[in-house]
XYZ file of C-alpha atoms in Angstrom:
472
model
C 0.000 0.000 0.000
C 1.491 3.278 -1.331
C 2.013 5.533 2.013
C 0.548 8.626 1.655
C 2.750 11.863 2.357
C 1.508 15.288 3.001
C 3.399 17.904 1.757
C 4.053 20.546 2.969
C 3.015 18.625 6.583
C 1.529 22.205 7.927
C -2.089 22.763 9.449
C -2.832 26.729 8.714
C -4.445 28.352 11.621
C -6.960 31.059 10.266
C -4.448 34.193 10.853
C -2.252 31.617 8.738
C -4.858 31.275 6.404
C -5.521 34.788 5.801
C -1.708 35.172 5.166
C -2.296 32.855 2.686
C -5.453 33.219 0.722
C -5.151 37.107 0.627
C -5.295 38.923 -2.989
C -2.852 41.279 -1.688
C 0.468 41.789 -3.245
C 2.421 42.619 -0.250
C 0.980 40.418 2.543
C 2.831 41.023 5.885
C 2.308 38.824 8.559
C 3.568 39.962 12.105
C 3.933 41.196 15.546
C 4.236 38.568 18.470
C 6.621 35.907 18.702
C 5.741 32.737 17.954
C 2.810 33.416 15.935
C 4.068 30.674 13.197
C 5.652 33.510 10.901
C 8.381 30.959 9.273
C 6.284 28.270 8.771
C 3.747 30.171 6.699
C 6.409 31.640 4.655
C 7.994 28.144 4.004
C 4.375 26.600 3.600
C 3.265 29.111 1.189
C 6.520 28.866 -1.071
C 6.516 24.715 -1.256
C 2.949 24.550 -1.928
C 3.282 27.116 -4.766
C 6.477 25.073 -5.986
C 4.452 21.916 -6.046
C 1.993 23.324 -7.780
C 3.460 26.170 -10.840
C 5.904 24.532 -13.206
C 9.586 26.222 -13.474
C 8.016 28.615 -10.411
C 10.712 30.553 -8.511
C 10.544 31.142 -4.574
C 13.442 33.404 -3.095
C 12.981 33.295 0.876
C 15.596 35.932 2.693
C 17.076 36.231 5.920
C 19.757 38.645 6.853
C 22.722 36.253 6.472
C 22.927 32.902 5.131
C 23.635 31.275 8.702
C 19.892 32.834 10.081
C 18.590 31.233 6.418
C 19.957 27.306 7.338
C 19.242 27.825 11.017
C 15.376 28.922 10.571
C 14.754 28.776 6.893
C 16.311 25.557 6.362
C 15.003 23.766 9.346
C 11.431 24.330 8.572
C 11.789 23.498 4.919
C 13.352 19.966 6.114
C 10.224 20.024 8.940
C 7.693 20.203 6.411
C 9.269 17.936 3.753
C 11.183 15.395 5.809
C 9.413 12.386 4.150
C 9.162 14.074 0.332
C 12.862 15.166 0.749
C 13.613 11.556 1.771
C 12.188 10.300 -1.274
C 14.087 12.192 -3.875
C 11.648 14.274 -5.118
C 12.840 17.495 -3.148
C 17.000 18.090 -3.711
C 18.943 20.141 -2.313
C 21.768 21.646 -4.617
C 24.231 23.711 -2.371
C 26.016 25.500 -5.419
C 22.699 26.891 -6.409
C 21.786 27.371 -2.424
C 18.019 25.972 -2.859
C 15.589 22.950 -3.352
C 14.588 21.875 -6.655
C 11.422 20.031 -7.300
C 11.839 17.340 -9.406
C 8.138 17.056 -10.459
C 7.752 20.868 -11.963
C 11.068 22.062 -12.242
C 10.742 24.506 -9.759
C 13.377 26.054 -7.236
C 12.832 27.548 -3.254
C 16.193 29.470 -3.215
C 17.616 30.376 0.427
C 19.107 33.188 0.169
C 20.186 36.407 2.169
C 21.067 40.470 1.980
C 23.499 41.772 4.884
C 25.011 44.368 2.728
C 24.071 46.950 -0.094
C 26.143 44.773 -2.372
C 24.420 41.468 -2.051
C 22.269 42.214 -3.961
C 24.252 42.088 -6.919
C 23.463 38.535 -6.444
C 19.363 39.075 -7.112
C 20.106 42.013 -9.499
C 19.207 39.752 -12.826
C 16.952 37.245 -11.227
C 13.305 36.822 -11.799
C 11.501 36.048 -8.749
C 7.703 34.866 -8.321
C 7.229 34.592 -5.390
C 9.310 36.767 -2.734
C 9.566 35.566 0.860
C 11.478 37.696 3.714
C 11.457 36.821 7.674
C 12.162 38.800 10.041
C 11.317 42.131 7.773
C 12.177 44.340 10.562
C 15.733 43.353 10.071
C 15.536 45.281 6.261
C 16.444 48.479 5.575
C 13.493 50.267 3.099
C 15.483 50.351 0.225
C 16.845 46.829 0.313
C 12.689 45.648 0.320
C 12.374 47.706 -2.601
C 15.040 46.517 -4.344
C 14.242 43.246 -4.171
C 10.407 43.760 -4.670
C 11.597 45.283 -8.253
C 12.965 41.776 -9.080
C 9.144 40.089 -8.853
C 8.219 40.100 -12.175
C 7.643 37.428 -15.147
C 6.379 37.286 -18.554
C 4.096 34.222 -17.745
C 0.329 35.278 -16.872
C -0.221 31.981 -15.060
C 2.290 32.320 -12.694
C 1.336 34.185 -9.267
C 3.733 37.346 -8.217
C 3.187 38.174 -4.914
C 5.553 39.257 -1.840
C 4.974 37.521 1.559
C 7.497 38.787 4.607
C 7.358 38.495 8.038
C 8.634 39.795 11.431
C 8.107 41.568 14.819
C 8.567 44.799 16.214
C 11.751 46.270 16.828
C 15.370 45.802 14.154
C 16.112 48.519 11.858
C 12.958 48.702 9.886
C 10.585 48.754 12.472
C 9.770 52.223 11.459
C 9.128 51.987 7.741
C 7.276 48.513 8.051
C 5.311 50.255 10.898
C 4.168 52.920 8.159
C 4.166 50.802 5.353
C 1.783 48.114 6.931
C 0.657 48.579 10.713
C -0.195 52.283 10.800
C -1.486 52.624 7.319
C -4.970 50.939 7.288
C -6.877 48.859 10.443
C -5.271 45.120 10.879
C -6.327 42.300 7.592
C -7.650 45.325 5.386
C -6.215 45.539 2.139
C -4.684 49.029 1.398
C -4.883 50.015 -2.177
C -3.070 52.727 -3.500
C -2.849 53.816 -7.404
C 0.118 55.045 -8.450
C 0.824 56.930 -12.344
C 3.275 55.560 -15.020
C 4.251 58.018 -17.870
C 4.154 56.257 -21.047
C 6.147 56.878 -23.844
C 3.866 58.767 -25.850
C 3.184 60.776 -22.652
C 0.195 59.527 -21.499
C -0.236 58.596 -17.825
C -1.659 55.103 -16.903
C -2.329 53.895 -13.485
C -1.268 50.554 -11.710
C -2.738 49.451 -8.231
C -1.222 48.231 -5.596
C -1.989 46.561 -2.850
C -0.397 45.334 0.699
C -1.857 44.085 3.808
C -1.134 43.705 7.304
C -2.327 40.129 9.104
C -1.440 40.652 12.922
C -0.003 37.814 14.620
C 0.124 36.617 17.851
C 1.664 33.288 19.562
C -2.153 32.633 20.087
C -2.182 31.593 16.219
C 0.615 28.991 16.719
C -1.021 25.901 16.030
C 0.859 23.693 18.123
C -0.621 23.734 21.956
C 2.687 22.322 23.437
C 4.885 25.198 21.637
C 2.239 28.217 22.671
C 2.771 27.341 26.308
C 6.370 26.721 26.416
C 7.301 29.934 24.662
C 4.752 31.570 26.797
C 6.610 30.900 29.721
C 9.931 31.819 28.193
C 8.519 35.127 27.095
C 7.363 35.908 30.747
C 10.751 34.937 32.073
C 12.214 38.172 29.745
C 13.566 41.121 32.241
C 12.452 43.818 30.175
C 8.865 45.031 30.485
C 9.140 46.446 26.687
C 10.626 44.023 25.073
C 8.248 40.968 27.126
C 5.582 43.339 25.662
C 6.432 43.436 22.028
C 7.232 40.054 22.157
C 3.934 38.845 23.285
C 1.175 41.260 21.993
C 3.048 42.399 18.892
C 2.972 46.193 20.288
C 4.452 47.936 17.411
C 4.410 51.333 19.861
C 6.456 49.618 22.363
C 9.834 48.245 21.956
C 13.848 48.237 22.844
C 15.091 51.903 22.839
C 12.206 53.828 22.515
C 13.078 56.784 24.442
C 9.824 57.361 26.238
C 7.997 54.346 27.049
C 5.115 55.784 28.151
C 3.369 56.062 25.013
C 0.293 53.974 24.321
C -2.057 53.842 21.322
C -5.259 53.374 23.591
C -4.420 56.249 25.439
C -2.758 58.771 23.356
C -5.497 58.474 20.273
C -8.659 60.010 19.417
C -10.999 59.701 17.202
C -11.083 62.464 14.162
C -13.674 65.370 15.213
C -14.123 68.751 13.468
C -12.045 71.809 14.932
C -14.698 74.584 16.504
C -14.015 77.726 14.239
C -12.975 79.621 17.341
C -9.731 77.690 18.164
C -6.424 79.540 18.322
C -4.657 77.783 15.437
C -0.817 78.415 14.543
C 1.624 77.265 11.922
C 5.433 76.342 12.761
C 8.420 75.604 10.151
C 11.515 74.319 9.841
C 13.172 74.670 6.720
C 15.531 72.382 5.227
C 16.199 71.166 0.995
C 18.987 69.283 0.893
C 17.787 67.296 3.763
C 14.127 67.416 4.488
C 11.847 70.337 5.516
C 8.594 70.256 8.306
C 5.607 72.390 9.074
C 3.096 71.341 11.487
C -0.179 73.152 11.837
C -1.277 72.919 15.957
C -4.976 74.156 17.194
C -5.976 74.698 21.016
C -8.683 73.951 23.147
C -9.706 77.233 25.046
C -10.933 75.147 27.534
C -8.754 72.372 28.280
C -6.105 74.187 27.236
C -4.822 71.080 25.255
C -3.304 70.980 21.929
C -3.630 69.279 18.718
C -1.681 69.230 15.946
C -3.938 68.778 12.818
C -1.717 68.714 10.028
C 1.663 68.025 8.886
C 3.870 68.656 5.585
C 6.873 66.815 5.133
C 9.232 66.767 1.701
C 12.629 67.109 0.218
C 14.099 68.152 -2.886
C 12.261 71.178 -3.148
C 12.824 74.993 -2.847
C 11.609 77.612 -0.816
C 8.813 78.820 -3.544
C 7.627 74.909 -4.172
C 7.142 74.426 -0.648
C 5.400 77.874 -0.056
C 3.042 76.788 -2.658
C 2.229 73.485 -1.580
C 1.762 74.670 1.930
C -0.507 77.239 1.118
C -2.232 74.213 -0.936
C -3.011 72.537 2.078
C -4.720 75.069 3.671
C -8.535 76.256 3.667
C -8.811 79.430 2.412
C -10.843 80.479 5.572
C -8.416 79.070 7.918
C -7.296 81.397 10.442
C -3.525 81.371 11.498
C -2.600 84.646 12.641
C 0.833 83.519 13.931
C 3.270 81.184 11.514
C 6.797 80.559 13.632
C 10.085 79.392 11.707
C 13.688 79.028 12.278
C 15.184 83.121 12.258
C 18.036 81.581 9.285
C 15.085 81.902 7.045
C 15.662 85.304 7.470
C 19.724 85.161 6.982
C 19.889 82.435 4.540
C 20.010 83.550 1.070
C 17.411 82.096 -1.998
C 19.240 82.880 -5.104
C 22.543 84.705 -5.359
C 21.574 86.440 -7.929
C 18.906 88.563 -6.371
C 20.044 88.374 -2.789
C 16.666 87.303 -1.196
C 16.191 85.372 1.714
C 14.444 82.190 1.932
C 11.480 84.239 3.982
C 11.183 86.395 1.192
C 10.430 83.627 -1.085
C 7.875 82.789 1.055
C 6.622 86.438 1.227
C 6.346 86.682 -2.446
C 4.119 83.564 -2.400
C 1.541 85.359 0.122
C 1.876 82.372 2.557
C 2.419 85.318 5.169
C 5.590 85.927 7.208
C 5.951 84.122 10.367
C 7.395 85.305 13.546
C 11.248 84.137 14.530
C 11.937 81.859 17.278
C 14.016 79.767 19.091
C 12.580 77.883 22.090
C 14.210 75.030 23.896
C 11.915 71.557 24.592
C 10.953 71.658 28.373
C 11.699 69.013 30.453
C 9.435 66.516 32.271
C 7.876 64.738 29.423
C 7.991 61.428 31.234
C 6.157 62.506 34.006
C 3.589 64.843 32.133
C 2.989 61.394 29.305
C 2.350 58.947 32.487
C -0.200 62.021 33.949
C -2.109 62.330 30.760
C -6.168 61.048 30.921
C -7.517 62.101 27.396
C -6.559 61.035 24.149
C -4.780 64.127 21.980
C -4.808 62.340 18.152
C -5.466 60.575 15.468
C -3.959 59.069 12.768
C -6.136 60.044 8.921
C -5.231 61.166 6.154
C -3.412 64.576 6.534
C -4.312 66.054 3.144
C -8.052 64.710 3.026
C -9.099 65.553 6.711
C -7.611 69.287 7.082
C -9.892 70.461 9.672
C -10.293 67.164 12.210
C -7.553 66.459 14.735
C -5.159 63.577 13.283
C -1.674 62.010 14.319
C 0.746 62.338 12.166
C 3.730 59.928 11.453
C 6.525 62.524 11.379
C 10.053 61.215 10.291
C 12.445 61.229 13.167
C 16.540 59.908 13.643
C 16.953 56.522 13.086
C 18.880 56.326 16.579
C 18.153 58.821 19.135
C 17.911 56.624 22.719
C 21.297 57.853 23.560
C 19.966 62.045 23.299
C 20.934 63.615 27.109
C 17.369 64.188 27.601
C 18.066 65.677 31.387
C 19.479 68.683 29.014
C 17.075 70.200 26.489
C 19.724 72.408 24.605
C 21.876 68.763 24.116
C 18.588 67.106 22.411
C 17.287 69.742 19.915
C 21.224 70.460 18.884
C 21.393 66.244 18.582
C 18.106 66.070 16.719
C 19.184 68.678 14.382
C 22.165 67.078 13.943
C 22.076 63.307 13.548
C 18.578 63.280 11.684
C 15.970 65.404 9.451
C 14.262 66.252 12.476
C 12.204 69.074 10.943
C 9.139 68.865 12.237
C 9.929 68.047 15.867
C 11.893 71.818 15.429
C 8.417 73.184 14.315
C 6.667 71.929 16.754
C 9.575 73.045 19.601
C 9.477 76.642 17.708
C 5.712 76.706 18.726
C 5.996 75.914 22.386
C 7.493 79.169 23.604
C 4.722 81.508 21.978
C 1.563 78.444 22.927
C 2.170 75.918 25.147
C 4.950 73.623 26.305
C 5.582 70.445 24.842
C 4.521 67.381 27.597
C 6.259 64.688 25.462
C 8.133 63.951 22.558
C 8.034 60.242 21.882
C 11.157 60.097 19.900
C 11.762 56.194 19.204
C 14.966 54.689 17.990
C 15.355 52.301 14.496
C 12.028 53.993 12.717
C 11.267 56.661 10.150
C 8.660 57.693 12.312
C 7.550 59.974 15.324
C 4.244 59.929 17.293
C 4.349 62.291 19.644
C 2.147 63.646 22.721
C 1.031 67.312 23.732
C -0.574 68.413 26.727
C -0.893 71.096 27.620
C -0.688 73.701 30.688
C -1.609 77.099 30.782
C -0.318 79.507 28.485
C 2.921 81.770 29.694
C 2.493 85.031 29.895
């Protein structure tokens, strides 16, 4: 009697599933440990290898050891007994299994530098696969997404990765998946190509975030021995991350404190009759901020509303987009900005400053300062009760209360935060930290800044403002 063997031997849970059966191009599943992250990816790639003739899988790790270790071990898991048989080989000059029944490959492979991937830079991948995500810089994701392509209409392109919170790309996979659409909703975005003839077409795209937790590990035995080795972890932050998949909690955030259920609001529509202010920071080379803040009368709280962010662009472009953005019956009698706008010169030829550029685009001078960030913002973040904002879209939703995702340094744990001069001069310094100096620029005139959640190892800041009463 012929023994039957299952291949891959894997039982999906339905987070699994989901990961799977998605129409999404970009599927990321993520967040706790142990939520069966490897498994799917390895799972997904032999069942499309079985199935596609000539079908290429490419599953990454950063270095080739962390590929045989995890990678490797879950391939042999899955396909002990079809291995065994001959009908999976391993070739180790070609670093991947090849299927003898469709000709297809699952290549192990990995990227620790910018040059490795010279090795990828002619293939033709099908199906992409990375673990541990978090672990990529942005641009090596998108330079290996640019190698999914094929000239085959039956064959499936999609790109399935993996990880949890923390690593170098915690903050671009946090904006790219977690923050950009509510958990297993598929995000579509359109974006133009310029044809030859000049014509503009336009191609969707689509990614998805499945949230995973160690809950969705099939196996009972492995959920509660992890479980108890996850408990066992010193660190509250990490043990946190680790076991909910808290993608605003993790190793070298600055301040700690910060927490989604707390610190967010629904959108609502500013009253007409809030104070409402503009600050600036101007950079081109680098990057340049605005923020637009409103307060509460009342509570005396603050909200920032809106943000702009860009680079590449000169004094005029940026006056005219920012005046874009803006109602035309918005009220913002005061606009702050760094005083160089007022030394720095435009254009040689003409002499003017980069505030006159802005003058002759009628976005209306601001006023010149130079505050410092007060201290205390651990203490004023633990203290706060209500909710300060939400995350929309910033150029849909001018006039409701959003959070923005602000870019921020890629490392700032180590700023001397007992010394306020020592963090702005280190923020300027080490990142484009352009609109955390618009919003400090608009404490000393408004309010005073309760908390700056600067986190380390993301391209992104969510920050908190209370607020106290206004100086005199």
């Amino acid at each position: 009697m012929t023994e039957i063997v299952k291949v891959p031997d894997y039982t999906a849970s339905p987070r699994q599933t989901l990961f799977h059966t998605s129409t999404a191009f970009e599927r990321f599943y993520g967040g706790a440990a142990g939520g069966g992250k490897t498994a799917a990816l390895v799972a997904e790639a032999v069942t499309r290898c079985l199935e596609y003739d000539h079908y290429a899988a490419y599953l990454f790790r950063r270095t080739y050891e962390d590929t045989k270790k995890t990678l490797m071990r879950e391939i042999d898991k899955q396909c002990r007994a079809y291995i065994k048989d001959g009908n999976m080989i391993f070739r180790s000059q070609e670093k991947g299994y090849y299927f003898t029944a469709t000709e297809s490959w699952i290549y192990l492979c990995y990227y620790n530098h910018e040059d490795d991937f010279n090795h990828y830079q002619g293939s033709e991948i099908h199906m992409l696969g990375i673990d541990e995500l978090t672990q990529f810089y942005e641009s090596w994701y998108d330079n290996l997404v640019g190698r999914v392509r094929s000239d085959d209409p039956d064959k499936p392109l999609t790109v399935f990765a993996a990880g949890n919170p923390g690593g170098v790309g915690h903050g671009w996979v946090k904006t790219r998946f977690i923050d950009a659409a509510p958990p297993e909703q598929i995000i579509y975005d359109k974006r133009p190509y310029v044809k030859r003839d000049g014509s503009i077409d336009y191609i969707e795209t689509t990614r998805m975030f499945i949230p995973a937790t160690l809950e969705d590990h099939p196996s009972a035995s492995f959920r509660q021995s992890y479980m108890r080795s996850l408990l066992t972890m010193a660190d509250p932050k990490k043990r946190e991350a680790y076991l909910y998949g808290n993608w605003d909690l993790f190793a070298g955030q600055a301040f700690s404190e910060w927490r989604r259920h707390l610190h967010v609001v629904e959108p609502f529509n500013i009253p007409d009759h809030w104070p409402r202010w503009m600050a600036y920071d101007y950079g081109r080379g680098t990057y340049a901020g605005a923020v637009w803040l409103a307060r509460d009368p009342i509570s005396q709280r603050i909200y920032l509303y809106r943000e702009y962010y860009v680079s590449g662009k000169g004094p005029r472009a940026q006056a005219r987009e920012m005046k874009q953005l803006e109602q035309s019956n918005e009220q913002l009698p005061v606009r702050l900005a760094d005083p160089s706008l007022w030394k720095h010169i435009a254009n040689a030829d003409d002499g003017k400053t980069i505030a006159d550029r802005f003058d002759e685009e009628e976005i209306g001078r601001a006023s010149t300062s130079r505050p410092l960030i007060t201290t205390g913002f651990k203490e004023s973040l633990l203290s706060m009760k209500r909710c300060l904002w939400r995350q929309t879209d910033c150029h849909t939703c001018r006039y409701s209360v959003t959070v923005f995702i602000l870019s921020v340094p890629y490392r700032v744990s180590w700023l001397t935060l007992n010394d306020p001069r020592t963090l702005i001069q280190q923020v300027k310094t080490i990142s484009t930290m352009h609109c955390a100096t618009g919003l400090s620029m608009s404490v000393r005139r408004q309010l005073r800044i309760l908390c700056l959640s600067l986190i380390r190892g993301c391209s992104a800041m969510e920050g908190i403002m209370g607020s106290l009463p206004i100086k005199n």
